[in-house]
PDB file of C-alpha atoms in Angstrom:
ATOM      1  CA  GLN A 684      13.006 124.607  11.073  1.00  0.00           C
ATOM      2  CA  GLN A 685      10.447 121.834  10.632  1.00  0.00           C
ATOM      3  CA  PRO A 686       8.093 122.531   8.340  1.00  0.00           C
ATOM      4  CA  VAL A 687       3.712 121.803  10.316  1.00  0.00           C
ATOM      5  CA  GLN A 688       2.084 119.358   9.024  1.00  0.00           C
ATOM      6  CA  SER A 689      -2.063 119.613  10.165  1.00  0.00           C
ATOM      7  CA  PRO A 690      -3.957 117.857  10.801  1.00  0.00           C
ATOM      8  CA  GLN A 691      -1.706 115.390  12.928  1.00  0.00           C
ATOM      9  CA  ALA A 692      -3.730 112.502  12.922  1.00  0.00           C
ATOM     10  CA  VAL A 693      -7.351 111.915  10.596  1.00  0.00           C
ATOM     11  CA  ILE A 694     -10.001 109.218  10.059  1.00  0.00           C
ATOM     12  CA  LEU A 695     -11.659 108.593   7.712  1.00  0.00           C
ATOM     13  CA  ARG A 696     -14.338 106.188   6.058  1.00  0.00           C
ATOM     14  CA  GLU A 697     -13.860 104.747   3.475  1.00  0.00           C
ATOM     15  CA  GLY A 698     -14.920 106.589   0.423  1.00  0.00           C
ATOM     16  CA  GLU A 699     -14.666 109.769   2.042  1.00  0.00           C
ATOM     17  CA  ASP A 700     -12.076 112.587   1.346  1.00  0.00           C
ATOM     18  CA  ALA A 701      -9.194 114.441   3.225  1.00  0.00           C
ATOM     19  CA  VAL A 702      -6.801 117.481   2.666  1.00  0.00           C
ATOM     20  CA  ILE A 703      -3.119 117.428   4.787  1.00  0.00           C
ATOM     21  CA  ASN A 704      -1.492 119.724   4.609  1.00  0.00           C
ATOM     22  CA  CYS A 705       1.955 120.904   5.177  1.00  0.00           C
ATOM     23  CA  SER A 706       3.399 124.873   6.150  1.00  0.00           C
ATOM     24  CA  SER A 707       6.983 126.463   6.101  1.00  0.00           C
ATOM     25  CA  SER A 708       8.588 129.247   7.416  1.00  0.00           C
ATOM     26  CA  LYS A 709      11.256 129.290   4.703  1.00  0.00           C
ATOM     27  CA  ALA A 710      10.250 129.965   1.078  1.00  0.00           C
ATOM     28  CA  LEU A 711       9.484 126.901  -0.798  1.00  0.00           C
ATOM     29  CA  TYR A 712      11.067 125.716  -4.262  1.00  0.00           C
ATOM     30  CA  SER A 713       9.387 122.231  -4.037  1.00  0.00           C
ATOM     31  CA  VAL A 714       7.638 120.314  -1.616  1.00  0.00           C
ATOM     32  CA  HIS A 715       8.164 116.815  -1.278  1.00  0.00           C
ATOM     33  CA  TRP A 716       5.466 114.293  -0.317  1.00  0.00           C
ATOM     34  CA  TYR A 717       6.138 110.936   1.306  1.00  0.00           C
ATOM     35  CA  ARG A 718       3.877 108.159   2.428  1.00  0.00           C
ATOM     36  CA  GLN A 719       4.258 105.061   5.076  1.00  0.00           C
ATOM     37  CA  LYS A 720       2.837 102.362   6.136  1.00  0.00           C
ATOM     38  CA  HIS A 721       3.570 100.232   9.545  1.00  0.00           C
ATOM     39  CA  GLY A 722       6.327  98.480   9.794  1.00  0.00           C
ATOM     40  CA  GLU A 723       7.372 100.031   6.369  1.00  0.00           C
ATOM     41  CA  ALA A 724       9.403 102.256   4.791  1.00  0.00           C
ATOM     42  CA  PRO A 725       8.180 105.616   3.187  1.00  0.00           C
ATOM     43  CA  VAL A 726       7.924 105.650  -0.445  1.00  0.00           C
ATOM     44  CA  PHE A 727       7.236 108.335  -2.962  1.00  0.00           C
ATOM     45  CA  LEU A 728       3.970 110.075  -4.253  1.00  0.00           C
ATOM     46  CA  MET A 729       4.952 113.015  -5.404  1.00  0.00           C
ATOM     47  CA  ILE A 730       6.864 116.443  -5.856  1.00  0.00           C
ATOM     48  CA  LEU A 731       5.414 119.889  -6.879  1.00  0.00           C
ATOM     49  CA  LEU A 732       8.070 122.431  -8.261  1.00  0.00           C
ATOM     50  CA  LYS A 733       8.468 126.223  -7.914  1.00  0.00           C
ATOM     51  CA  GLY A 734       5.764 127.246 -11.282  1.00  0.00           C
ATOM     52  CA  GLY A 735       4.045 124.687 -11.128  1.00  0.00           C
ATOM     53  CA  GLU A 736       5.076 121.325 -12.281  1.00  0.00           C
ATOM     54  CA  GLN A 737       3.992 117.972 -10.949  1.00  0.00           C
ATOM     55  CA  LYS A 738       5.799 114.746 -10.705  1.00  0.00           C
ATOM     56  CA  GLY A 739       4.387 111.573  -9.471  1.00  0.00           C
ATOM     57  CA  HIS A 740       3.579 107.845  -9.195  1.00  0.00           C
ATOM     58  CA  GLU A 741      -0.243 108.125  -8.209  1.00  0.00           C
ATOM     59  CA  LYS A 742      -3.481 109.779  -9.179  1.00  0.00           C
ATOM     60  CA  ILE A 743      -2.811 111.938  -5.554  1.00  0.00           C
ATOM     61  CA  SER A 744      -3.628 115.800  -6.394  1.00  0.00           C
ATOM     62  CA  ALA A 745      -1.511 118.691  -4.317  1.00  0.00           C
ATOM     63  CA  SER A 746      -1.550 121.715  -4.156  1.00  0.00           C
ATOM     64  CA  PHE A 747       1.478 124.523  -3.374  1.00  0.00           C
ATOM     65  CA  ASN A 748       1.903 127.660  -2.706  1.00  0.00           C
ATOM     66  CA  GLU A 749       5.127 129.365  -3.018  1.00  0.00           C
ATOM     67  CA  LYS A 750       4.445 132.953  -1.583  1.00  0.00           C
ATOM     68  CA  LYS A 751       1.930 131.324   1.543  1.00  0.00           C
ATOM     69  CA  GLN A 752       5.145 128.577   1.716  1.00  0.00           C
ATOM     70  CA  GLN A 753       2.135 125.643   1.659  1.00  0.00           C
ATOM     71  CA  SER A 754       0.591 123.296   0.479  1.00  0.00           C
ATOM     72  CA  SER A 755      -1.289 120.339   1.310  1.00  0.00           C
ATOM     73  CA  LEU A 756      -2.118 117.320  -1.124  1.00  0.00           C
ATOM     74  CA  TYR A 757      -6.219 116.171  -1.994  1.00  0.00           C
ATOM     75  CA  LEU A 758      -6.793 111.813  -1.440  1.00  0.00           C
ATOM     76  CA  THR A 759     -10.337 112.026  -2.686  1.00  0.00           C
ATOM     77  CA  ALA A 760     -13.033 108.682  -2.448  1.00  0.00           C
ATOM     78  CA  SER A 761     -10.305 106.855   0.353  1.00  0.00           C
ATOM     79  CA  GLN A 762      -9.051 103.717  -0.028  1.00  0.00           C
ATOM     80  CA  LEU A 763      -8.517 101.255   3.176  1.00  0.00           C
ATOM     81  CA  SER A 764      -5.092 101.565   1.230  1.00  0.00           C
ATOM     82  CA  TYR A 765      -5.001 104.995   1.825  1.00  0.00           C
ATOM     83  CA  SER A 766      -3.137 103.994   5.119  1.00  0.00           C
ATOM     84  CA  GLY A 767      -0.783 105.374   7.119  1.00  0.00           C
ATOM     85  CA  THR A 768       1.327 108.290   7.848  1.00  0.00           C
ATOM     86  CA  TYR A 769       1.670 111.204   5.387  1.00  0.00           C
ATOM     87  CA  PHE A 770       4.860 112.869   5.246  1.00  0.00           C
ATOM     88  CA  CYS A 771       5.868 116.331   3.645  1.00  0.00           C
ATOM     89  CA  GLY A 772       9.624 118.016   3.284  1.00  0.00           C
ATOM     90  CA  PRO A 773      11.022 120.692   2.174  1.00  0.00           C
ATOM     91  CA  GLY A 774      13.293 121.885  -0.704  1.00  0.00           C
ATOM     92  CA  GLY A 775      14.918 124.400  -1.094  1.00  0.00           C
ATOM     93  CA  ASP A 776      16.191 125.883  -3.934  1.00  0.00           C
ATOM     94  CA  GLY A 777      19.447 123.382  -5.540  1.00  0.00           C
ATOM     95  CA  ASN A 778      19.473 121.825  -1.748  1.00  0.00           C
ATOM     96  CA  TYR A 779      19.149 118.344  -1.263  1.00  0.00           C
ATOM     97  CA  GLN A 780      18.054 117.569   1.682  1.00  0.00           C
ATOM     98  CA  LEU A 781      14.552 117.707   2.621  1.00  0.00           C
ATOM     99  CA  ILE A 782      14.098 118.732   6.509  1.00  0.00           C
ATOM    100  CA  TRP A 783      11.440 116.955   6.688  1.00  0.00           C
ATOM    101  CA  GLY A 784       8.269 117.120   8.902  1.00  0.00           C
ATOM    102  CA  ALA A 785       6.194 115.292  12.104  1.00  0.00           C
ATOM    103  CA  GLY A 786       4.016 113.770   9.335  1.00  0.00           C
ATOM    104  CA  THR A 787       0.309 112.787   8.946  1.00  0.00           C
ATOM    105  CA  LYS A 788      -1.316 109.640  10.708  1.00  0.00           C
ATOM    106  CA  LEU A 789      -4.938 108.095   8.665  1.00  0.00           C
ATOM    107  CA  ILE A 790      -6.293 105.913   9.196  1.00  0.00           C
ATOM    108  CA  ILE A 791      -9.349 104.862   6.800  1.00  0.00           C
ATOM    109  CA  LYS A 792     -11.955 102.379   8.291  1.00  0.00           C
ATOM    110  CA  PRO A 793     -14.327 100.201   5.965  1.00  0.00           C
TER     111      PRO A 793
ATOM    112  CA  ASN B 764      17.503  94.821  -9.151  1.00  0.00           C
ATOM    113  CA  ALA B 765      17.231  94.998  -4.971  1.00  0.00           C
ATOM    114  CA  GLY B 766      17.221  99.053  -4.793  1.00  0.00           C
ATOM    115  CA  VAL B 767      18.098  99.401  -1.554  1.00  0.00           C
ATOM    116  CA  THR B 768      18.590  97.451   0.907  1.00  0.00           C
ATOM    117  CA  GLN B 769      20.179  97.616   4.646  1.00  0.00           C
ATOM    118  CA  THR B 770      21.578  95.306   6.916  1.00  0.00           C
ATOM    119  CA  PRO B 771      20.462  93.680   9.675  1.00  0.00           C
ATOM    120  CA  LYS B 772      16.766  94.217  10.562  1.00  0.00           C
ATOM    121  CA  PHE B 773      17.264  94.557  13.994  1.00  0.00           C
ATOM    122  CA  GLN B 774      20.156  95.008  16.431  1.00  0.00           C
ATOM    123  CA  VAL B 775      21.048  95.358  20.178  1.00  0.00           C
ATOM    124  CA  LEU B 776      23.300  97.180  21.790  1.00  0.00           C
ATOM    125  CA  LYS B 777      24.585  97.897  25.137  1.00  0.00           C
ATOM    126  CA  THR B 778      25.950 101.374  26.112  1.00  0.00           C
ATOM    127  CA  GLY B 779      28.867 102.040  24.881  1.00  0.00           C
ATOM    128  CA  GLN B 780      29.370  99.693  21.721  1.00  0.00           C
ATOM    129  CA  SER B 781      30.189 100.921  18.781  1.00  0.00           C
ATOM    130  CA  MET B 782      28.035  99.309  15.238  1.00  0.00           C
ATOM    131  CA  THR B 783      28.085  99.498  11.561  1.00  0.00           C
ATOM    132  CA  LEU B 784      24.778  99.478   9.523  1.00  0.00           C
ATOM    133  CA  GLN B 785      25.235  98.529   5.994  1.00  0.00           C
ATOM    134  CA  CYS B 786      23.230 100.009   3.209  1.00  0.00           C
ATOM    135  CA  ALA B 787      23.800  99.439  -0.177  1.00  0.00           C
ATOM    136  CA  GLN B 788      22.174  99.999  -3.664  1.00  0.00           C
ATOM    137  CA  ASP B 789      21.940  98.476  -7.348  1.00  0.00           C
ATOM    138  CA  MET B 790      20.890 102.131  -9.279  1.00  0.00           C
ATOM    139  CA  ASN B 791      23.992 103.694  -9.559  1.00  0.00           C
ATOM    140  CA  HIS B 792      22.680 107.120  -7.950  1.00  0.00           C
ATOM    141  CA  GLU B 793      25.015 108.995  -6.721  1.00  0.00           C
ATOM    142  CA  TYR B 794      22.706 110.632  -3.456  1.00  0.00           C
ATOM    143  CA  MET B 795      22.516 108.928  -0.930  1.00  0.00           C
ATOM    144  CA  SER B 796      21.615 109.860   3.223  1.00  0.00           C
ATOM    145  CA  TRP B 797      20.850 108.022   6.413  1.00  0.00           C
ATOM    146  CA  TYR B 798      18.102 109.354   8.799  1.00  0.00           C
ATOM    147  CA  ARG B 799      16.441 108.742  11.742  1.00  0.00           C
ATOM    148  CA  GLN B 800      13.958 107.877  12.889  1.00  0.00           C
ATOM    149  CA  ASP B 801      11.457 108.430  16.432  1.00  0.00           C
ATOM    150  CA  PRO B 802       8.192 107.649  17.798  1.00  0.00           C
ATOM    151  CA  GLY B 803       5.980 110.934  16.858  1.00  0.00           C
ATOM    152  CA  MET B 804       8.612 112.212  15.057  1.00  0.00           C
ATOM    153  CA  GLY B 805      10.014 112.691  10.764  1.00  0.00           C
ATOM    154  CA  LEU B 806      13.034 112.038   9.593  1.00  0.00           C
ATOM    155  CA  ARG B 807      15.656 112.872  10.645  1.00  0.00           C
ATOM    156  CA  LEU B 808      18.942 113.490   8.675  1.00  0.00           C
ATOM    157  CA  ILE B 809      22.141 112.328  10.274  1.00  0.00           C
ATOM    158  CA  HIS B 810      24.654 112.854   7.081  1.00  0.00           C
ATOM    159  CA  TYR B 811      24.966 112.616   2.973  1.00  0.00           C
ATOM    160  CA  SER B 812      26.660 111.672   0.726  1.00  0.00           C
ATOM    161  CA  VAL B 813      26.620 113.953  -3.249  1.00  0.00           C
ATOM    162  CA  GLY B 814      28.911 110.719  -4.433  1.00  0.00           C
ATOM    163  CA  ALA B 815      32.818 108.307  -3.526  1.00  0.00           C
ATOM    164  CA  GLY B 816      34.486 110.477  -1.434  1.00  0.00           C
ATOM    165  CA  ILE B 817      31.218 113.117  -0.306  1.00  0.00           C
ATOM    166  CA  THR B 818      29.486 113.189   2.446  1.00  0.00           C
ATOM    167  CA  ASP B 819      28.198 116.105   4.730  1.00  0.00           C
ATOM    168  CA  GLN B 820      26.136 116.499   8.091  1.00  0.00           C
ATOM    169  CA  GLY B 821      22.772 116.677   8.306  1.00  0.00           C
ATOM    170  CA  GLU B 822      20.836 117.879  11.136  1.00  0.00           C
ATOM    171  CA  VAL B 823      21.796 115.157  13.653  1.00  0.00           C
ATOM    172  CA  PRO B 824      25.654 114.101  12.840  1.00  0.00           C
ATOM    173  CA  ASN B 825      26.737 113.867  16.409  1.00  0.00           C
ATOM    174  CA  GLY B 826      27.575 110.585  17.448  1.00  0.00           C
ATOM    175  CA  TYR B 827      27.838 109.165  13.902  1.00  0.00           C
ATOM    176  CA  ASN B 828      30.026 108.364  10.931  1.00  0.00           C
ATOM    177  CA  VAL B 829      29.798 107.675   7.605  1.00  0.00           C
ATOM    178  CA  SER B 830      32.037 107.252   4.271  1.00  0.00           C
ATOM    179  CA  ARG B 831      31.819 106.542   1.199  1.00  0.00           C
ATOM    180  CA  SER B 832      34.474 104.717  -1.054  1.00  0.00           C
ATOM    181  CA  THR B 833      32.036 103.640  -3.836  1.00  0.00           C
ATOM    182  CA  THR B 834      29.340 104.483  -5.337  1.00  0.00           C
ATOM    183  CA  GLU B 835      26.896 100.951  -3.666  1.00  0.00           C
ATOM    184  CA  ASP B 836      27.441 101.898  -0.813  1.00  0.00           C
ATOM    185  CA  PHE B 837      26.754 104.526   2.208  1.00  0.00           C
ATOM    186  CA  PRO B 838      27.750 102.743   5.367  1.00  0.00           C
ATOM    187  CA  LEU B 839      26.832 104.561   9.066  1.00  0.00           C
ATOM    188  CA  ARG B 840      29.284 103.960  12.580  1.00  0.00           C
ATOM    189  CA  LEU B 841      27.809 104.679  15.501  1.00  0.00           C
ATOM    190  CA  LEU B 842      31.170 105.189  17.907  1.00  0.00           C
ATOM    191  CA  SER B 843      30.369 104.451  20.997  1.00  0.00           C
ATOM    192  CA  ALA B 844      25.841 103.793  20.867  1.00  0.00           C
ATOM    193  CA  ALA B 845      24.178 105.921  23.549  1.00  0.00           C
ATOM    194  CA  PRO B 846      20.109 104.972  24.766  1.00  0.00           C
ATOM    195  CA  SER B 847      19.458 108.607  22.618  1.00  0.00           C
ATOM    196  CA  GLN B 848      20.749 106.291  19.690  1.00  0.00           C
ATOM    197  CA  THR B 849      17.852 103.574  20.145  1.00  0.00           C
ATOM    198  CA  SER B 850      15.493 104.941  16.767  1.00  0.00           C
ATOM    199  CA  VAL B 851      14.859 102.948  13.126  1.00  0.00           C
ATOM    200  CA  TYR B 852      17.337 103.800  10.713  1.00  0.00           C
ATOM    201  CA  PHE B 853      16.183 104.170   7.139  1.00  0.00           C
ATOM    202  CA  CYS B 854      19.361 104.091   4.298  1.00  0.00           C
ATOM    203  CA  ALA B 855      18.302 106.236   0.399  1.00  0.00           C
ATOM    204  CA  SER B 856      19.440 106.646  -2.059  1.00  0.00           C
ATOM    205  CA  ARG B 857      18.487 109.122  -4.950  1.00  0.00           C
ATOM    206  CA  GLY B 858      18.891 109.153  -8.734  1.00  0.00           C
ATOM    207  CA  GLY B 859      16.190 112.150  -9.457  1.00  0.00           C
ATOM    208  CA  TYR B 860      13.667 113.581  -7.730  1.00  0.00           C
ATOM    209  CA  GLU B 861      12.789 110.684  -5.923  1.00  0.00           C
ATOM    210  CA  GLN B 862      14.547 109.021  -3.219  1.00  0.00           C
ATOM    211  CA  TYR B 863      14.179 105.422  -2.698  1.00  0.00           C
ATOM    212  CA  PHE B 864      14.028 104.063   0.885  1.00  0.00           C
ATOM    213  CA  GLY B 865      16.405 100.498   2.602  1.00  0.00           C
ATOM    214  CA  PRO B 866      13.581  98.673   4.513  1.00  0.00           C
ATOM    215  CA  GLY B 867      15.241  99.706   7.966  1.00  0.00           C
ATOM    216  CA  THR B 868      16.877  98.492  10.892  1.00  0.00           C
ATOM    217  CA  ARG B 869      16.012  99.007  14.269  1.00  0.00           C
ATOM    218  CA  LEU B 870      18.550 100.349  16.856  1.00  0.00           C
ATOM    219  CA  THR B 871      17.930  99.428  20.774  1.00  0.00           C
ATOM    220  CA  VAL B 872      20.808 101.033  23.028  1.00  0.00           C
ATOM    221  CA  THR B 873      19.781  99.485  26.494  1.00  0.00           C
TER     222      THR B 873
END
Protein backbone atom coordinates (compact mmCIF):
# COMPACT_ATOMS: atom_id res chain seq x y z
CA GLN A 1 0.00 0.00 0.00
CA GLN A 2 1.36 3.33 -1.08
CA PRO A 3 1.92 5.80 1.77
CA VAL A 4 -0.12 8.98 1.65
CA GLN A 5 1.69 12.28 1.42
CA SER A 6 0.15 15.65 2.19
CA PRO A 7 -0.13 18.25 0.92
CA GLN A 8 0.16 17.30 -2.75
CA ALA A 9 1.67 20.68 -3.51
CA VAL A 10 2.65 23.83 -1.68
CA ILE A 11 3.82 27.25 -2.82
CA LEU A 12 5.94 29.33 -0.47
CA ARG A 13 7.80 32.59 -0.46
CA GLU A 14 11.49 32.37 0.28
CA GLY A 15 12.00 32.34 4.03
CA GLU A 16 8.65 30.73 4.87
CA ASP A 17 8.25 27.35 6.56
CA ALA A 18 6.62 24.17 5.32
CA VAL A 19 5.65 20.79 6.72
CA ILE A 20 5.27 17.69 4.57
CA ASN A 21 3.49 14.68 6.01
CA CYS A 22 3.71 10.99 5.23
CA SER A 23 1.26 8.38 6.57
CA SER A 24 1.44 4.64 6.20
CA SER A 25 -1.18 1.95 6.76
CA LYS A 26 1.57 -0.52 7.64
CA ALA A 27 3.90 -0.66 10.61
CA LEU A 28 6.91 1.56 10.10
CA TYR A 29 10.46 0.63 11.02
CA SER A 30 12.05 3.44 9.09
CA VAL A 31 11.15 6.34 6.86
CA HIS A 32 13.30 7.60 4.02
CA TRP A 33 12.99 11.08 2.56
CA TYR A 34 14.23 12.04 -0.90
CA ARG A 35 14.01 15.19 -2.98
CA GLN A 36 13.77 15.25 -6.75
CA LYS A 37 14.31 18.34 -8.85
CA HIS A 38 12.63 18.58 -12.21
CA GLY A 39 14.31 16.35 -14.80
CA GLU A 40 16.77 14.94 -12.28
CA ALA A 41 17.12 11.80 -10.19
CA PRO A 42 15.93 11.64 -6.58
CA VAL A 43 18.52 12.54 -3.97
CA PHE A 44 18.65 11.19 -0.43
CA LEU A 45 17.79 13.66 2.34
CA MET A 46 17.47 11.58 5.45
CA ILE A 47 16.33 8.40 7.11
CA LEU A 48 14.50 8.12 10.40
CA LEU A 49 14.77 4.86 12.26
CA LYS A 50 12.64 3.23 14.88
CA GLY A 51 13.98 4.32 18.24
CA GLY A 52 14.69 7.88 17.21
CA GLU A 53 17.93 7.63 15.26
CA GLN A 54 18.24 9.93 12.26
CA LYS A 55 20.81 10.03 9.52
CA GLY A 56 20.93 12.66 6.85
CA HIS A 57 22.98 15.02 4.76
CA GLU A 58 21.24 18.30 5.19
CA LYS A 59 20.01 20.46 8.02
CA ILE A 60 16.42 19.42 7.48
CA SER A 61 14.51 18.20 10.49
CA ALA A 62 11.92 15.47 10.57
CA SER A 63 9.85 13.50 13.01
CA PHE A 64 8.80 9.88 13.11
CA ASN A 65 5.79 8.74 15.12
CA GLU A 66 5.90 4.95 15.17
CA LYS A 67 2.55 4.56 16.91
CA LYS A 68 0.70 6.75 14.43
CA GLN A 69 2.75 5.37 11.52
CA GLN A 70 3.52 8.89 10.40
CA SER A 71 6.49 11.03 9.55
CA SER A 72 6.77 14.74 8.93
CA LEU A 73 9.49 16.72 7.20
CA TYR A 74 10.06 20.29 8.42
CA LEU A 75 11.52 22.86 6.06
CA THR A 76 12.26 26.08 7.88
CA ALA A 77 13.35 29.40 6.40
CA SER A 78 12.97 27.88 2.95
CA GLN A 79 15.46 28.70 0.24
CA LEU A 80 15.00 28.66 -3.53
CA SER A 81 17.14 25.52 -3.63
CA TYR A 82 14.49 23.65 -1.61
CA SER A 83 12.17 23.59 -4.61
CA GLY A 84 11.38 20.14 -5.94
CA THR A 85 9.24 17.13 -5.24
CA TYR A 86 9.65 15.38 -1.91
CA PHE A 87 9.05 11.68 -1.59
CA CYS A 88 8.74 9.54 1.49
CA GLY A 89 9.47 5.83 1.46
CA PRO A 90 8.50 3.88 4.52
CA GLY A 91 10.61 0.82 5.17
CA GLY A 92 9.52 -2.38 6.82
CA ASP A 93 11.46 -4.56 9.20
CA GLY A 94 14.44 -6.07 7.39
CA ASN A 95 12.89 -4.93 4.16
CA TYR A 96 15.18 -3.38 1.61
CA GLN A 97 12.37 -2.33 -0.66
CA LEU A 98 10.54 0.91 -0.27
CA ILE A 99 6.99 1.69 -1.29
CA TRP A 100 7.11 5.34 -2.26
CA GLY A 101 4.52 8.02 -1.75
CA ALA A 102 3.23 10.00 -4.75
CA GLY A 103 5.25 13.04 -3.70
CA THR A 104 4.74 16.61 -2.51
CA LYS A 105 5.66 19.34 -4.94
CA LEU A 106 7.26 22.33 -3.27
CA ILE A 107 7.60 25.61 -5.13
CA ILE A 108 9.61 28.41 -3.56
CA LYS A 109 9.16 31.89 -4.98
CA PRO A 110 11.58 34.75 -4.39
CA ASN B 1 33.95 7.68 -9.14
CA ALA B 2 31.06 7.83 -11.60
CA GLY B 3 28.39 6.56 -9.19
CA VAL B 4 25.43 5.04 -11.02
CA THR B 5 25.36 5.32 -14.80
CA GLN B 6 22.50 4.50 -17.15
CA THR B 7 22.30 4.18 -20.90
CA PRO B 8 20.61 5.27 -23.06
CA LYS B 9 19.23 8.58 -21.79
CA PHE B 10 16.37 8.56 -24.30
CA GLN B 11 14.81 5.77 -26.31
CA VAL B 12 11.81 5.44 -28.61
CA LEU B 13 10.51 1.94 -29.33
CA LYS B 14 7.70 0.56 -31.40
CA THR B 15 5.17 -1.74 -29.79
CA GLY B 16 6.51 -5.28 -29.70
CA GLN B 17 10.19 -4.38 -29.89
CA SER B 18 12.59 -5.52 -27.20
CA MET B 19 15.53 -3.69 -25.70
CA THR B 20 17.88 -3.60 -22.73
CA LEU B 21 18.40 -0.64 -20.43
CA GLN B 22 21.90 -0.64 -19.04
CA CYS B 23 22.87 0.22 -15.46
CA ALA B 24 26.29 0.15 -13.84
CA GLN B 25 27.70 1.29 -10.51
CA ASP B 26 31.28 1.60 -9.29
CA MET B 27 30.63 1.80 -5.55
CA ASN B 28 30.73 -1.97 -4.95
CA HIS B 29 27.15 -1.92 -3.65
CA GLU B 30 25.43 -5.25 -3.26
CA TYR B 31 21.88 -3.94 -3.51
CA MET B 32 20.61 -2.60 -6.84
CA SER B 33 17.12 -1.89 -8.07
CA TRP B 34 15.08 -0.66 -11.01
CA TYR B 35 12.19 1.78 -10.69
CA ARG B 36 9.79 3.36 -13.08
CA GLN B 37 8.32 6.79 -12.55
CA ASP B 38 5.12 7.94 -14.20
CA PRO B 39 3.69 11.48 -14.06
CA GLY B 40 2.06 12.27 -10.74
CA MET B 41 3.24 9.07 -9.18
CA GLY B 42 6.11 8.07 -7.03
CA LEU B 43 8.73 5.52 -7.88
CA ARG B 44 7.52 1.97 -8.37
CA LEU B 45 9.91 -0.89 -7.87
CA ILE B 46 10.25 -3.24 -10.86
CA HIS B 47 13.01 -5.65 -9.84
CA TYR B 48 15.82 -5.65 -7.34
CA SER B 49 18.97 -7.59 -6.55
CA VAL B 50 20.78 -8.13 -3.26
CA GLY B 51 23.93 -9.42 -4.90
CA ALA B 52 25.41 -11.06 -7.98
CA GLY B 53 23.28 -13.98 -9.07
CA ILE B 54 20.30 -12.98 -6.88
CA THR B 55 17.29 -11.09 -8.21
CA ASP B 56 13.67 -10.74 -7.15
CA GLN B 57 10.47 -9.06 -8.26
CA GLY B 58 9.18 -5.75 -7.01
CA GLU B 59 5.73 -4.20 -7.31
CA VAL B 60 5.45 -4.05 -11.10
CA PRO B 61 7.64 -6.80 -12.65
CA ASN B 62 5.42 -7.88 -15.55
CA GLY B 63 7.00 -7.31 -18.95
CA TYR B 64 10.53 -6.90 -17.57
CA ASN B 65 13.44 -9.24 -16.93
CA VAL B 66 16.68 -8.68 -15.05
CA SER B 67 19.92 -10.53 -14.41
CA ARG B 68 22.91 -9.79 -12.18
CA SER B 69 26.06 -11.53 -13.33
CA THR B 70 28.43 -9.03 -11.70
CA THR B 71 28.26 -6.67 -8.75
CA GLU B 72 28.64 -3.68 -11.07
CA ASP B 73 25.97 -4.31 -13.71
CA PHE B 74 22.21 -4.72 -13.49
CA PRO B 75 20.53 -4.56 -16.93
CA LEU B 76 16.76 -4.33 -17.38
CA ARG B 77 15.21 -6.07 -20.39
CA LEU B 78 11.91 -5.17 -21.93
CA LEU B 79 10.65 -8.32 -23.59
CA SER B 80 7.94 -6.93 -25.89
CA ALA B 81 7.44 -3.20 -25.44
CA ALA B 82 3.92 -1.86 -24.86
CA PRO B 83 2.69 1.76 -24.71
CA SER B 84 1.98 1.23 -21.00
CA GLN B 85 5.73 0.95 -20.50
CA THR B 86 6.27 4.55 -21.54
CA SER B 87 7.94 5.99 -18.48
CA VAL B 88 11.15 7.25 -16.94
CA TYR B 89 13.29 4.41 -15.62
CA PHE B 90 15.72 4.85 -12.76
CA CYS B 91 18.36 2.45 -11.60
CA ALA B 92 19.64 2.75 -8.04
CA SER B 93 22.27 1.16 -5.85
CA ARG B 94 22.51 1.11 -2.10
CA GLY B 95 25.38 0.38 0.26
CA GLY B 96 23.83 1.40 3.56
CA TYR B 97 20.67 3.42 4.08
CA GLU B 98 21.17 5.77 1.17
CA GLN B 99 20.11 4.91 -2.35
CA TYR B 100 22.08 6.46 -5.19
CA PHE B 101 20.10 6.94 -8.36
CA GLY B 102 21.27 7.02 -11.92
CA PRO B 103 20.23 9.91 -14.20
CA GLY B 104 17.34 7.97 -15.69
CA THR B 105 16.24 6.68 -19.09
CA ARG B 106 13.22 8.30 -20.71
CA LEU B 107 11.45 5.61 -22.73
CA THR B 108 8.61 6.19 -25.16
CA VAL B 109 6.74 3.27 -26.73
CA THR B 110 4.61 4.12 -29.75
